[in-house]
PDB file of C-alpha atoms in Angstrom:
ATOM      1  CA  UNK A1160       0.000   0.000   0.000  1.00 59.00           C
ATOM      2  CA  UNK A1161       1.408   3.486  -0.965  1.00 65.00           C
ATOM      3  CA  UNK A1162      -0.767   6.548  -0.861  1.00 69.00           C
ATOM      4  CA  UNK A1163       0.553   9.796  -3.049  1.00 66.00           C
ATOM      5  CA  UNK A1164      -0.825  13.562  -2.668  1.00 70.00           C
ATOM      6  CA  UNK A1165      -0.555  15.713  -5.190  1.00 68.00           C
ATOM      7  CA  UNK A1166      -1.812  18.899  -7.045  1.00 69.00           C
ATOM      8  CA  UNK A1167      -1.163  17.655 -10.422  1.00 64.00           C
ATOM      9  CA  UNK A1168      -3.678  16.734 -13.126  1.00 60.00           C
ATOM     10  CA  UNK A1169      -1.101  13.719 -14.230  1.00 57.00           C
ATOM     11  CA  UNK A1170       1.561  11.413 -12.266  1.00 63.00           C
ATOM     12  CA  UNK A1171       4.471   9.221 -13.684  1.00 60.00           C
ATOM     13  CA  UNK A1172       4.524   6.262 -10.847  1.00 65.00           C
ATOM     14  CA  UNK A1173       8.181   5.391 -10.211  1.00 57.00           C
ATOM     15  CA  UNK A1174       9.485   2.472  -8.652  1.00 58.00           C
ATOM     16  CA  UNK A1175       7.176  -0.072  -9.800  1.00 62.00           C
ATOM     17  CA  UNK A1176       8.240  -4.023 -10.517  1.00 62.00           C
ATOM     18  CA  UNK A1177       7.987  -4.882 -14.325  1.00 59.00           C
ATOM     19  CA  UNK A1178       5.071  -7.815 -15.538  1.00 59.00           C
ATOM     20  CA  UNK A1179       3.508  -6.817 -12.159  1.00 64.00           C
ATOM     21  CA  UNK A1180      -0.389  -5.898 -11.801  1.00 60.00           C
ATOM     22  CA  UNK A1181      -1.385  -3.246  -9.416  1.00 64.00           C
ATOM     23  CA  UNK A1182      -4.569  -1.674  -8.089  1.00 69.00           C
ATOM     24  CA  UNK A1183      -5.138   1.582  -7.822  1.00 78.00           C
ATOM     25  CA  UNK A1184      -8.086   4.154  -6.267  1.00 77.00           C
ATOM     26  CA  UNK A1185      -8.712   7.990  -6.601  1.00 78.00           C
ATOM     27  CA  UNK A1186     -10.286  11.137  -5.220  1.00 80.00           C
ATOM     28  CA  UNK A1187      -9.707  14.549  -4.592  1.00 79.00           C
ATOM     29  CA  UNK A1188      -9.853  17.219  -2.538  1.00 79.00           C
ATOM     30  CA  UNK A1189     -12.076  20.514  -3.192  1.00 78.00           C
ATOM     31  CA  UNK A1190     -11.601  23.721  -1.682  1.00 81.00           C
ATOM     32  CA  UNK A1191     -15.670  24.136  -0.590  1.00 85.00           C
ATOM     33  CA  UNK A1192     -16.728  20.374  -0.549  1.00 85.00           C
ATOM     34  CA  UNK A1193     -13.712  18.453   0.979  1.00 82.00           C
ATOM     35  CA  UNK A1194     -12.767  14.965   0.293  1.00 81.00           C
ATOM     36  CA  UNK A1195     -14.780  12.853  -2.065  1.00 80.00           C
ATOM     37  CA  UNK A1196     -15.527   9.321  -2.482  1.00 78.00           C
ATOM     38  CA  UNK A1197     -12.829   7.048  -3.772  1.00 78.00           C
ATOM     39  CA  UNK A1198     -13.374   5.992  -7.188  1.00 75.00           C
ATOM     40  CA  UNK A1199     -13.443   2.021  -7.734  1.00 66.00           C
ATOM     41  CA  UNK A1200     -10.133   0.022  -7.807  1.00 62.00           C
ATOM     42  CA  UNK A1201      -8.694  -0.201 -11.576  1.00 65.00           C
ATOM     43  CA  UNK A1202      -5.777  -2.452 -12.271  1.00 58.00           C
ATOM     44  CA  UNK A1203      -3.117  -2.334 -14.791  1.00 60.00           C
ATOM     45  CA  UNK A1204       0.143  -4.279 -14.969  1.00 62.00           C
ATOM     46  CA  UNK A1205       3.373  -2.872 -16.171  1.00 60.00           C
ATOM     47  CA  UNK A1206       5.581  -3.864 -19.151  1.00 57.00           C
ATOM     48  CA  UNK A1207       8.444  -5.703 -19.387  1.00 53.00           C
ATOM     49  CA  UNK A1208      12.255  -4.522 -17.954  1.00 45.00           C
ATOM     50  CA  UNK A1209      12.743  -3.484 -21.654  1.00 41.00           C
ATOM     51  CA  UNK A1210      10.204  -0.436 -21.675  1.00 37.00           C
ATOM     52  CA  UNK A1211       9.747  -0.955 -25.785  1.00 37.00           C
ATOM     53  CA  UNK A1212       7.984  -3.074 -28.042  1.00 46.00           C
ATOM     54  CA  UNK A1213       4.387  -3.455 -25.831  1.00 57.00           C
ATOM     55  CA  UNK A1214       7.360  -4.661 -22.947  1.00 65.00           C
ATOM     56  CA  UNK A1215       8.378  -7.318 -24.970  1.00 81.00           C
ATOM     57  CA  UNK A1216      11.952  -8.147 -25.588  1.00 84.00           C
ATOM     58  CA  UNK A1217      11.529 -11.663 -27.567  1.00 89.00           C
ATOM     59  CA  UNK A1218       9.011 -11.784 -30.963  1.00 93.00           C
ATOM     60  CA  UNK A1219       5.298 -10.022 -30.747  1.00 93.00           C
ATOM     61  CA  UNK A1220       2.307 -12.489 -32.457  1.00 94.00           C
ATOM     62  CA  UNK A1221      -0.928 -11.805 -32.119  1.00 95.00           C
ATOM     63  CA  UNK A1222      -3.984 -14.374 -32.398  1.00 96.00           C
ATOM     64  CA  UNK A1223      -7.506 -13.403 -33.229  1.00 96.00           C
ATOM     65  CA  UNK A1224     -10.101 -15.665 -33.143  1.00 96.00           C
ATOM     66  CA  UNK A1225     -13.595 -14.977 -34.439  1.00 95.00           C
ATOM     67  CA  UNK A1226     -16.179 -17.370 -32.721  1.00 95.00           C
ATOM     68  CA  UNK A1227     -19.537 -19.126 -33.981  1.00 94.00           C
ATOM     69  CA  UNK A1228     -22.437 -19.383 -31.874  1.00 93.00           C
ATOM     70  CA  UNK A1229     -21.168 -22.340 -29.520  1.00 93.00           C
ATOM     71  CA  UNK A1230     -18.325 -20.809 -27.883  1.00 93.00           C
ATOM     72  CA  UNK A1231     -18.677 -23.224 -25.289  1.00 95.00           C
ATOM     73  CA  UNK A1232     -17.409 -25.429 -27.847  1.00 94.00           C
ATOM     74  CA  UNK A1233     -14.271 -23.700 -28.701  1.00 95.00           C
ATOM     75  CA  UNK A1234     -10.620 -23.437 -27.316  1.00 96.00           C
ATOM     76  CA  UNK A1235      -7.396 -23.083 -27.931  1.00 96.00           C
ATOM     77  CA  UNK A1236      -3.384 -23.744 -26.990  1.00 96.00           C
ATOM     78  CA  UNK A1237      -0.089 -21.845 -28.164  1.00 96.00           C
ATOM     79  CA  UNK A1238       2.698 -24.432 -27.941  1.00 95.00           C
ATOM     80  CA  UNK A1239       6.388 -24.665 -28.225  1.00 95.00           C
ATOM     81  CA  UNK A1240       7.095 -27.095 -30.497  1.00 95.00           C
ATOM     82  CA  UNK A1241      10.504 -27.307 -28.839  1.00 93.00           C
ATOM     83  CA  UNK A1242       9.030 -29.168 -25.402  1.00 94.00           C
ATOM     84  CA  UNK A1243       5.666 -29.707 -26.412  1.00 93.00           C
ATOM     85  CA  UNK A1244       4.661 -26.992 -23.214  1.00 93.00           C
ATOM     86  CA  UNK A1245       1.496 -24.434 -23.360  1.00 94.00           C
ATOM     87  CA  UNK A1246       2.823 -21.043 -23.945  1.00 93.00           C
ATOM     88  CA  UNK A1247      -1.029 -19.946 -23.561  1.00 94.00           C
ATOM     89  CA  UNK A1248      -4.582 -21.442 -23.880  1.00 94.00           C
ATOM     90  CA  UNK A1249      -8.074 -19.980 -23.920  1.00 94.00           C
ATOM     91  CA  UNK A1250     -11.727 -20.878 -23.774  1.00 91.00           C
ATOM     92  CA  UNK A1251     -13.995 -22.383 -23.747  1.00 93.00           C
ATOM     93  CA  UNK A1252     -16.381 -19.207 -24.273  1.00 94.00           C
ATOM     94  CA  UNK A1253     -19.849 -17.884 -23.282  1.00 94.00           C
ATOM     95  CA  UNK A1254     -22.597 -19.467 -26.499  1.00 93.00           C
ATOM     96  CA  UNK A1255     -24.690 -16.749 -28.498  1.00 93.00           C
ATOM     97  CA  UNK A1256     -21.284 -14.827 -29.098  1.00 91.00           C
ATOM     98  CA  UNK A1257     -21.250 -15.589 -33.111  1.00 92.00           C
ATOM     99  CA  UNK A1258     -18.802 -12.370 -34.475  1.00 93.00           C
ATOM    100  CA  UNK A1259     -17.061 -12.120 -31.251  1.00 93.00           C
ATOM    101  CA  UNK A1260     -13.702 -11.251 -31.896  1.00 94.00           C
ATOM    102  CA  UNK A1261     -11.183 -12.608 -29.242  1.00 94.00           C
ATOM    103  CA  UNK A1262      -7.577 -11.051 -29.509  1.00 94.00           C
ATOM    104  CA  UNK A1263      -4.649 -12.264 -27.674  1.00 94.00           C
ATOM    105  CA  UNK A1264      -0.851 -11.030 -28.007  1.00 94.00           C
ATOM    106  CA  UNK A1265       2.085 -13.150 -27.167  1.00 94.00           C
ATOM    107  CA  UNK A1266       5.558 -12.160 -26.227  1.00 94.00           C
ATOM    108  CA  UNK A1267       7.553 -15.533 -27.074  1.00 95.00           C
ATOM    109  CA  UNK A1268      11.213 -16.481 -27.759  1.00 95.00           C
ATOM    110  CA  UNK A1269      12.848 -17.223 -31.389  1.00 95.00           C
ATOM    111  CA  UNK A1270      11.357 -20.696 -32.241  1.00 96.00           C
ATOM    112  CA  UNK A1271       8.944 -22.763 -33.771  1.00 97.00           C
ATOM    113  CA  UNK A1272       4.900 -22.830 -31.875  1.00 97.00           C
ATOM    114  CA  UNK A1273       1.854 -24.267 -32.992  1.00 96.00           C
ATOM    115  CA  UNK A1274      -1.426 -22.422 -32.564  1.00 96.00           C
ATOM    116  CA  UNK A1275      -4.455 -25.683 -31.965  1.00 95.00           C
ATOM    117  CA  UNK A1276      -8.217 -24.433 -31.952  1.00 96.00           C
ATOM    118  CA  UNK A1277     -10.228 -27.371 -31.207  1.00 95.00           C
ATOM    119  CA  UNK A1278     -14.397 -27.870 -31.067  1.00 94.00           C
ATOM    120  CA  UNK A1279     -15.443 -29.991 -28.563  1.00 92.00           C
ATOM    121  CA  UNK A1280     -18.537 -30.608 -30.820  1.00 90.00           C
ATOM    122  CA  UNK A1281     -16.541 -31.805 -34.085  1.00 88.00           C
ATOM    123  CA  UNK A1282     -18.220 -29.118 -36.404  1.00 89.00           C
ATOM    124  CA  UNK A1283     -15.440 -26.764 -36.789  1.00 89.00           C
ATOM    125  CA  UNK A1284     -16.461 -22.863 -36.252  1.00 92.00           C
ATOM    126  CA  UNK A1285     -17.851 -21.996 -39.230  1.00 87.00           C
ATOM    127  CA  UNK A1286     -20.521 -21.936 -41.444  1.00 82.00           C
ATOM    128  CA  UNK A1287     -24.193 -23.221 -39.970  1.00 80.00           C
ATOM    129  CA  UNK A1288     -23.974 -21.587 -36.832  1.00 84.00           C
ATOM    130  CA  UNK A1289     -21.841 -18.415 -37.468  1.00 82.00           C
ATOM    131  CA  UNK A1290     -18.332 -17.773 -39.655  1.00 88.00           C
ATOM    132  CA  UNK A1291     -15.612 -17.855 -37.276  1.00 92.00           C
ATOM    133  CA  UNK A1292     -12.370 -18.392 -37.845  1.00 95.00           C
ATOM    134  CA  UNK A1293      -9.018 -17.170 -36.703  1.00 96.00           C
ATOM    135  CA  UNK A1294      -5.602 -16.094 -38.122  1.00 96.00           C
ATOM    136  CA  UNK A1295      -1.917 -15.508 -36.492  1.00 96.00           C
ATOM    137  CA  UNK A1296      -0.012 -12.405 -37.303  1.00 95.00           C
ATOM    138  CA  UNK A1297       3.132 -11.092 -36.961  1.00 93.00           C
ATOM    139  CA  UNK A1298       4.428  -7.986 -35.146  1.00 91.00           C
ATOM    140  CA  UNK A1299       3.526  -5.679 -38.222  1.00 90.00           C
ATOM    141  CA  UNK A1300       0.166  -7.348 -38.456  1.00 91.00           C
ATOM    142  CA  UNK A1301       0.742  -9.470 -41.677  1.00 93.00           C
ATOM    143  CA  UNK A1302      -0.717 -12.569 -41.889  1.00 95.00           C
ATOM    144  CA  UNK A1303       1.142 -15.421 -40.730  1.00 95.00           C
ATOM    145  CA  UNK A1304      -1.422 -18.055 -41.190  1.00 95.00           C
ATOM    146  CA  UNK A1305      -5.378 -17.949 -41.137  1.00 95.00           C
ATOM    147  CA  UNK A1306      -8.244 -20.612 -40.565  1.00 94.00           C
ATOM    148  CA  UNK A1307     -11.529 -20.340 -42.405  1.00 93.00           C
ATOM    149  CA  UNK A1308     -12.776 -22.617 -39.558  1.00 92.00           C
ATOM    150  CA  UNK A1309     -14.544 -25.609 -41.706  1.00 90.00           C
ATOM    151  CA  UNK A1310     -12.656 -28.411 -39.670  1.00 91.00           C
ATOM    152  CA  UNK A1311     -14.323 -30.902 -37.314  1.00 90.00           C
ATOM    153  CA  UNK A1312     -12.858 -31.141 -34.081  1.00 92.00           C
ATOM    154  CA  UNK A1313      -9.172 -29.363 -34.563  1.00 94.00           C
ATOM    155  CA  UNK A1314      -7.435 -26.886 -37.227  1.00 94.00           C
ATOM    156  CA  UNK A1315      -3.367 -26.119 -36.245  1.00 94.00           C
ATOM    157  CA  UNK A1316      -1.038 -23.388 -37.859  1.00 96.00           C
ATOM    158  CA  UNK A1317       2.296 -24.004 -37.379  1.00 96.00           C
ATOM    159  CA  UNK A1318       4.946 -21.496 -37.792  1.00 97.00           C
ATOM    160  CA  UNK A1319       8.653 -20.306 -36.734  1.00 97.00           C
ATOM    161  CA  UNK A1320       9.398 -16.751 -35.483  1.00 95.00           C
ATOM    162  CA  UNK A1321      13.255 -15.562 -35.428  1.00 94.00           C
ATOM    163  CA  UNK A1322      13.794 -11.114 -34.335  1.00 91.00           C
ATOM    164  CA  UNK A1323       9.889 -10.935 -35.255  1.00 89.00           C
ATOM    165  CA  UNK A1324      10.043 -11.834 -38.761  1.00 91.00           C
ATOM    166  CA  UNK A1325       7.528 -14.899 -38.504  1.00 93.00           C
ATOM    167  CA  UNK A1326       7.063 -18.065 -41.160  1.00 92.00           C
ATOM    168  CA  UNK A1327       4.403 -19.655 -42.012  1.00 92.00           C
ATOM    169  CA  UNK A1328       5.171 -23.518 -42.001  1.00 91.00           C
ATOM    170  CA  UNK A1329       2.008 -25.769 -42.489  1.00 84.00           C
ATOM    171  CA  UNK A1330      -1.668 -26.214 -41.363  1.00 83.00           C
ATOM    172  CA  UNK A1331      -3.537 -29.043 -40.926  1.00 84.00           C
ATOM    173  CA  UNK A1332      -7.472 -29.844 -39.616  1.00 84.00           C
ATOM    174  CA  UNK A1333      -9.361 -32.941 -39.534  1.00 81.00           C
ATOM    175  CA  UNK A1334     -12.457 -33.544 -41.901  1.00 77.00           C
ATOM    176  CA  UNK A1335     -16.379 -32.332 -40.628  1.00 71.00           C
ATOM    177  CA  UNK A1336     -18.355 -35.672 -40.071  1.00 65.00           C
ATOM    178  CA  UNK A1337     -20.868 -35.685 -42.186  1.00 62.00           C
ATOM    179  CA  UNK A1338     -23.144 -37.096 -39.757  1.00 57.00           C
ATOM    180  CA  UNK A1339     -23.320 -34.149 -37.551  1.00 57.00           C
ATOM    181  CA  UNK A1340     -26.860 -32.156 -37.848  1.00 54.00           C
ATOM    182  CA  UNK A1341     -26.956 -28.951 -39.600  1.00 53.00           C
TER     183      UNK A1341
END
């Protein structure tokens, strides 16, 4: 807990850890009212130790997925294809989201990863119940590799990243049964 008074309309905190979250609260003294409330805590975590690049000192990739109507049915995993371990995952997601854009950055070494999005259901996400799909980009927001999501239980992008220039190496999804309902 630190508490800081001052008369200015703007601070620069100092002495803060980097990759660390803190909470913070406001209010403010005026001359013919006095104190008033605190506002509600708002958080915000610091970059990295390098101060550039969004904090990040390795290679900058972004993933956007766009999901169908059964995001309850969708998730994904960033992995290093070095020692198989999950950089990252996400989902599964609220249903009735069909559009939704979710938009994740990574800050990973030079190496090769592999970005899974899997549907519990087997009907990929796209087509009779919303057009999602999803894509990986590079630091300068160029395509890297993109998913039309028509795949039954998994699509994968695969690709290597060496001082943020990123390469697309293959994709691969299994077939929609074609005994699933419309």
């Amino acid at each position: 807990y630190k508490s800081l008074n001052t008369t200015n309309t703007q601070e620069v905190l100092t002495g803060l850890l980097a990759n660390t979250q803190y909470q913070i609260q406001v209010r403010s003294k005026c001359p013919d009212t006095g104190w008033t409330s605190w506002t509600s805590l708002e958080y915000f975590t610091t970059l990295g130790s390098d101060g550039g690049g969004n904090g990040c000192s390795d290679n900058t990739i972004s993933f956007e997925l766009i999901l169908d109507e059964y995001g309850s049915e969708t998730s994904w995993e960033l992995i290093d294809d070095s020692n198989g371990q999950v950089v990252d995952a996400g989902g599964p997601y609220q249903d009735g989201q069909s559009g939704t854009l979710i938009s994740e950055e990574f800050c990973i070494p030079d190496g090769c990863y592999t970005i899974y999005v899997d549907d519990s259901y087997g009907d990929g996400i796209c087509c009779s119940y919303g057009d999602g799909s999803f894509q990986v980009l590079d630091v300068n927001d160029d395509v890297v590799g993109y998913s039309d999501g028509y795949f039954g239980y998994y699509d994968f992008i695969d690709f290597c990243v060496t001082d943020n220039v990123a390469t697309f190496k293959k994709q691969d999804k299994d077939v929609k049964s074609p005994n699933l309902a419309n």
